[in-house]
Amino acid sequence: MRLSDLRDKIVRSPDGRTFGRVHEVHCDAGRVTALMCGPASFLERWTGRKKGRRLPWERVRRIADDAVVISDGSRS
């Protein structure tokens, strides 16, 4: 899988709650650290304002064909 394959995938919880689409993938030293998703993160790309939704990579549970499935906020 390439990082570009994650772009525009829907981010959702196992119960179906959606968090938006992936707009950016943050990396550090060659490792993925976070996904930026939702409308505010899209605007953050263009304005530099820190209002986007940042989801730590540790919350990712699986990557399906149509979505990135994350754990809910009570578990990491």
Backbone as a chain_set.jsonl record, in Angstrom:
{"seq": "MRLSDLRDKIVRSPDGRTFGRVHEVHCDAGRVTALMCGPASFLERWTGRKKGRRLPWERVRRIADDAVVISDGSRS", "coords": {"N": [[0.837, -1.174, 0.0], [0.461, 2.229, -0.742], [1.089, 5.538, 0.516], [-0.449, 7.38, -0.825], [-2.688, 5.888, -1.408], [-4.259, 6.084, 0.822], [-5.295, 8.609, 0.818], [-8.221, 10.523, 0.597], [-9.821, 8.434, 1.491], [-12.604, 7.408, 3.451], [-12.841, 7.975, 6.919], [-13.746, 6.047, 9.62], [-15.476, 4.845, 12.56], [-15.799, 1.589, 14.168], [-18.537, 1.325, 14.687], [-19.707, 2.798, 12.716], [-19.665, 5.593, 12.757], [-18.663, 8.529, 11.147], [-15.693, 10.381, 10.396], [-14.855, 12.016, 8.45], [-12.918, 12.543, 5.44], [-9.622, 11.366, 4.58], [-7.144, 13.753, 4.371], [-4.503, 14.391, 4.68], [-1.447, 12.697, 5.418], [0.564, 12.305, 8.116], [4.011, 11.953, 8.763], [6.965, 10.743, 10.429], [10.329, 10.362, 10.422], [10.085, 8.35, 8.486], [7.927, 6.841, 9.36], [4.427, 6.446, 9.73], [2.537, 8.755, 11.546], [0.144, 10.084, 12.039], [-3.228, 10.747, 10.878], [-4.853, 13.227, 9.034], [-8.064, 14.418, 8.937], [-11.383, 15.251, 7.705], [-13.372, 18.27, 7.087], [-12.177, 20.598, 8.252], [-9.484, 19.931, 8.365], [-8.856, 19.855, 5.705], [-9.05, 22.551, 5.034], [-7.007, 23.449, 6.65], [-4.752, 22.641, 5.291], [-4.503, 24.597, 3.342], [-4.533, 27.041, 4.673], [-2.931, 26.949, 6.94], [-3.803, 27.09, 9.516], [-4.344, 25.612, 12.691], [-6.667, 23.714, 13.011], [-7.648, 21.339, 12.213], [-8.764, 17.865, 12.263], [-6.858, 15.643, 13.92], [-5.854, 12.417, 13.903], [-4.265, 10.038, 15.781], [-2.004, 7.582, 14.532], [-1.989, 5.204, 15.925], [-4.6, 4.696, 16.543], [-5.714, 3.555, 14.314], [-7.293, 0.7, 13.177], [-7.858, -1.01, 11.058], [-7.493, -1.118, 7.48], [-9.757, -0.822, 5.114], [-11.203, -1.568, 1.844], [-12.838, 0.601, 1.238], [-12.617, 2.375, 3.364], [-10.903, 3.779, 6.257], [-10.672, 2.265, 9.256], [-11.046, 3.167, 12.572], [-10.265, 2.989, 16.112], [-12.6, 3.669, 18.778], [-12.786, 6.717, 20.77], [-12.42, 6.017, 23.451], [-10.684, 3.976, 23.684], [-7.274, 3.234, 22.891]], "CA": [[0.0, 0.0, 0.0], [1.158, 3.513, -0.789], [0.425, 6.585, 1.279], [-1.456, 8.0, -1.679], [-3.897, 5.061, -1.366], [-5.058, 6.502, 1.973], [-5.906, 9.919, 0.55], [-9.65, 10.561, 0.262], [-10.6, 7.358, 2.098], [-13.437, 7.792, 4.575], [-12.378, 7.499, 8.224], [-14.935, 5.74, 10.415], [-15.339, 3.954, 13.711], [-16.439, 0.301, 13.897], [-19.996, 1.445, 14.744], [-20.171, 3.533, 11.539], [-19.517, 7.046, 12.873], [-17.654, 9.0, 10.201], [-14.874, 11.506, 10.825], [-14.457, 12.742, 7.257], [-11.978, 11.868, 4.539], [-8.201, 11.628, 4.824], [-6.589, 14.81, 3.519], [-3.046, 14.359, 4.811], [-0.838, 11.658, 6.249], [1.773, 12.844, 8.75], [5.058, 10.957, 8.988], [8.175, 11.178, 11.113], [11.408, 9.387, 10.232], [9.617, 7.242, 7.657], [6.811, 6.123, 9.985], [3.18, 7.202, 9.787], [2.221, 9.142, 12.916], [-1.228, 10.573, 12.188], [-4.048, 11.066, 9.716], [-5.648, 14.445, 9.145], [-9.3, 14.155, 8.21], [-12.494, 16.162, 7.906], [-13.311, 19.541, 6.362], [-11.238, 21.559, 8.842], [-8.112, 19.566, 7.999], [-8.679, 20.26, 4.311], [-8.762, 23.992, 5.074], [-5.701, 23.616, 7.295], [-3.724, 22.484, 4.25], [-4.377, 25.812, 2.557], [-4.415, 28.244, 5.492], [-1.932, 26.789, 7.99], [-4.44, 27.131, 10.831], [-4.326, 24.305, 13.369], [-8.024, 23.394, 13.443], [-8.039, 20.062, 11.625], [-8.875, 16.687, 13.127], [-5.649, 14.817, 13.842], [-6.073, 11.115, 14.528], [-3.007, 9.303, 15.894], [-1.944, 6.333, 13.767], [-2.261, 4.092, 16.837], [-6.047, 4.437, 16.558], [-6.117, 2.812, 13.109], [-7.468, -0.728, 13.44], [-7.699, -1.705, 9.782], [-7.715, -0.324, 6.279], [-10.636, -1.551, 4.205], [-11.187, -1.025, 0.482], [-13.582, 1.855, 1.154], [-12.481, 3.234, 4.537], [-9.939, 3.531, 7.32], [-11.451, 2.018, 10.469], [-10.278, 3.536, 13.755], [-10.886, 2.669, 17.395], [-13.305, 4.823, 19.332], [-11.934, 7.553, 21.614], [-12.212, 5.498, 24.793], [-9.565, 3.031, 23.618], [-6.238, 3.603, 21.921]], "C": [[0.885, 1.243, 0.0], [0.395, 4.529, 0.05], [-0.67, 7.247, 0.459], [-2.752, 7.188, -1.727], [-4.805, 5.445, -0.199], [-5.817, 7.8, 1.704], [-7.322, 9.757, 0.034], [-10.452, 9.362, 0.77], [-11.414, 7.927, 3.256], [-12.834, 7.197, 5.846], [-13.627, 7.26, 9.062], [-14.578, 4.833, 11.578], [-16.024, 2.631, 13.376], [-17.976, 0.369, 13.917], [-20.567, 2.311, 13.62], [-20.078, 5.044, 11.628], [-18.402, 7.505, 11.95], [-16.974, 10.258, 10.73], [-14.434, 12.356, 9.639], [-13.532, 11.899, 6.401], [-10.547, 12.253, 4.887], [-7.725, 12.684, 3.832], [-5.074, 14.831, 3.559], [-2.642, 13.179, 5.669], [0.448, 12.254, 6.803], [2.74, 11.71, 9.047], [6.214, 11.595, 9.736], [9.192, 10.056, 10.983], [10.925, 8.146, 9.489], [8.467, 6.434, 8.226], [5.588, 7.021, 10.014], [2.866, 7.496, 11.251], [0.771, 9.564, 13.103], [-1.9, 10.73, 10.834], [-4.786, 12.356, 10.01], [-6.899, 14.225, 8.307], [-10.363, 15.184, 8.558], [-12.295, 17.481, 7.197], [-12.295, 20.525, 6.931], [-9.794, 21.221, 8.486], [-7.831, 19.903, 6.539], [-8.333, 21.747, 4.252], [-7.404, 24.268, 5.693], [-4.572, 23.508, 6.277], [-3.466, 23.791, 3.53], [-4.119, 27.051, 3.408], [-3.328, 28.151, 6.56], [-2.506, 26.856, 9.389], [-4.506, 25.723, 11.405], [-5.719, 23.958, 13.899], [-8.493, 22.044, 12.913], [-8.115, 18.95, 12.646], [-7.668, 15.798, 12.887], [-5.913, 13.523, 14.605], [-4.75, 10.362, 14.58], [-3.078, 7.962, 15.161], [-2.274, 5.123, 14.643], [-3.744, 3.75, 16.91], [-6.531, 3.652, 15.341], [-6.153, 1.323, 13.436], [-7.347, -1.559, 12.165], [-7.977, -0.739, 8.647], [-8.504, -1.192, 5.323], [-10.546, -0.925, 2.816], [-11.805, 0.37, 0.426], [-13.326, 2.814, 2.317], [-11.287, 2.838, 5.404], [-10.768, 3.386, 8.592], [-10.563, 2.282, 11.671], [-11.003, 3.068, 15.01], [-11.643, 3.897, 17.873], [-12.384, 5.558, 20.3], [-11.639, 6.995, 22.973], [-11.082, 4.488, 24.845], [-8.537, 3.557, 22.648], [-5.471, 2.432, 21.455]], "O": [[1.922, 1.287, 0.662], [-0.809, 4.388, 0.264], [-1.707, 7.631, 1.0], [-3.807, 7.734, -2.051], [-6.002, 5.158, -0.231], [-6.863, 8.049, 2.303], [-7.584, 8.949, -0.857], [-11.651, 9.278, 0.507], [-10.955, 8.828, 3.958], [-12.374, 6.056, 5.847], [-14.468, 8.149, 9.203], [-13.549, 4.159, 11.588], [-16.76, 2.558, 12.392], [-18.642, -0.425, 13.252], [-21.776, 2.538, 13.571], [-20.386, 5.726, 10.65], [-17.311, 6.936, 11.965], [-17.585, 11.082, 11.411], [-13.703, 13.329, 9.823], [-13.384, 10.696, 6.614], [-10.295, 13.333, 5.421], [-7.879, 12.534, 2.62], [-4.427, 15.237, 2.594], [-3.394, 12.724, 6.531], [1.324, 12.663, 6.041], [2.343, 10.645, 9.52], [6.42, 12.808, 9.689], [8.932, 8.925, 11.394], [11.31, 7.026, 9.823], [8.067, 5.434, 7.63], [5.694, 8.215, 10.291], [2.92, 6.602, 12.096], [0.22, 9.423, 14.194], [-1.246, 10.83, 9.796], [-5.287, 12.552, 11.117], [-6.818, 13.889, 7.125], [-10.266, 15.892, 9.561], [-11.19, 17.791, 6.751], [-11.619, 21.217, 6.17], [-8.969, 22.12, 8.321], [-6.693, 20.203, 6.178], [-7.436, 22.154, 3.514], [-6.723, 25.218, 5.304], [-3.559, 24.2, 6.387], [-2.331, 24.072, 3.145], [-3.542, 28.02, 2.915], [-2.851, 29.18, 7.037], [-1.769, 26.694, 10.362], [-4.703, 24.756, 10.67], [-5.923, 23.914, 15.112], [-9.636, 21.654, 13.151], [-7.598, 19.072, 13.757], [-7.477, 15.269, 11.793], [-6.166, 13.542, 15.81], [-4.166, 10.073, 13.536], [-4.111, 7.293, 15.18], [-2.788, 4.123, 14.143], [-4.106, 2.639, 17.295], [-7.649, 3.137, 15.345], [-5.169, 0.757, 13.911], [-6.808, -2.665, 12.181], [-8.604, 0.305, 8.825], [-7.99, -2.175, 4.788], [-9.903, 0.108, 2.627], [-11.354, 1.222, -0.34], [-13.772, 3.96, 2.267], [-10.746, 1.737, 5.302], [-11.494, 4.309, 8.96], [-9.477, 1.716, 11.795], [-12.201, 2.785, 14.98], [-11.373, 5.017, 17.441], [-11.303, 5.061, 20.615], [-10.692, 7.444, 23.618], [-10.575, 4.174, 25.922], [-8.878, 4.248, 21.688], [-4.563, 2.575, 20.637]]}, "num_chains": 1, "name": "protein.A"}
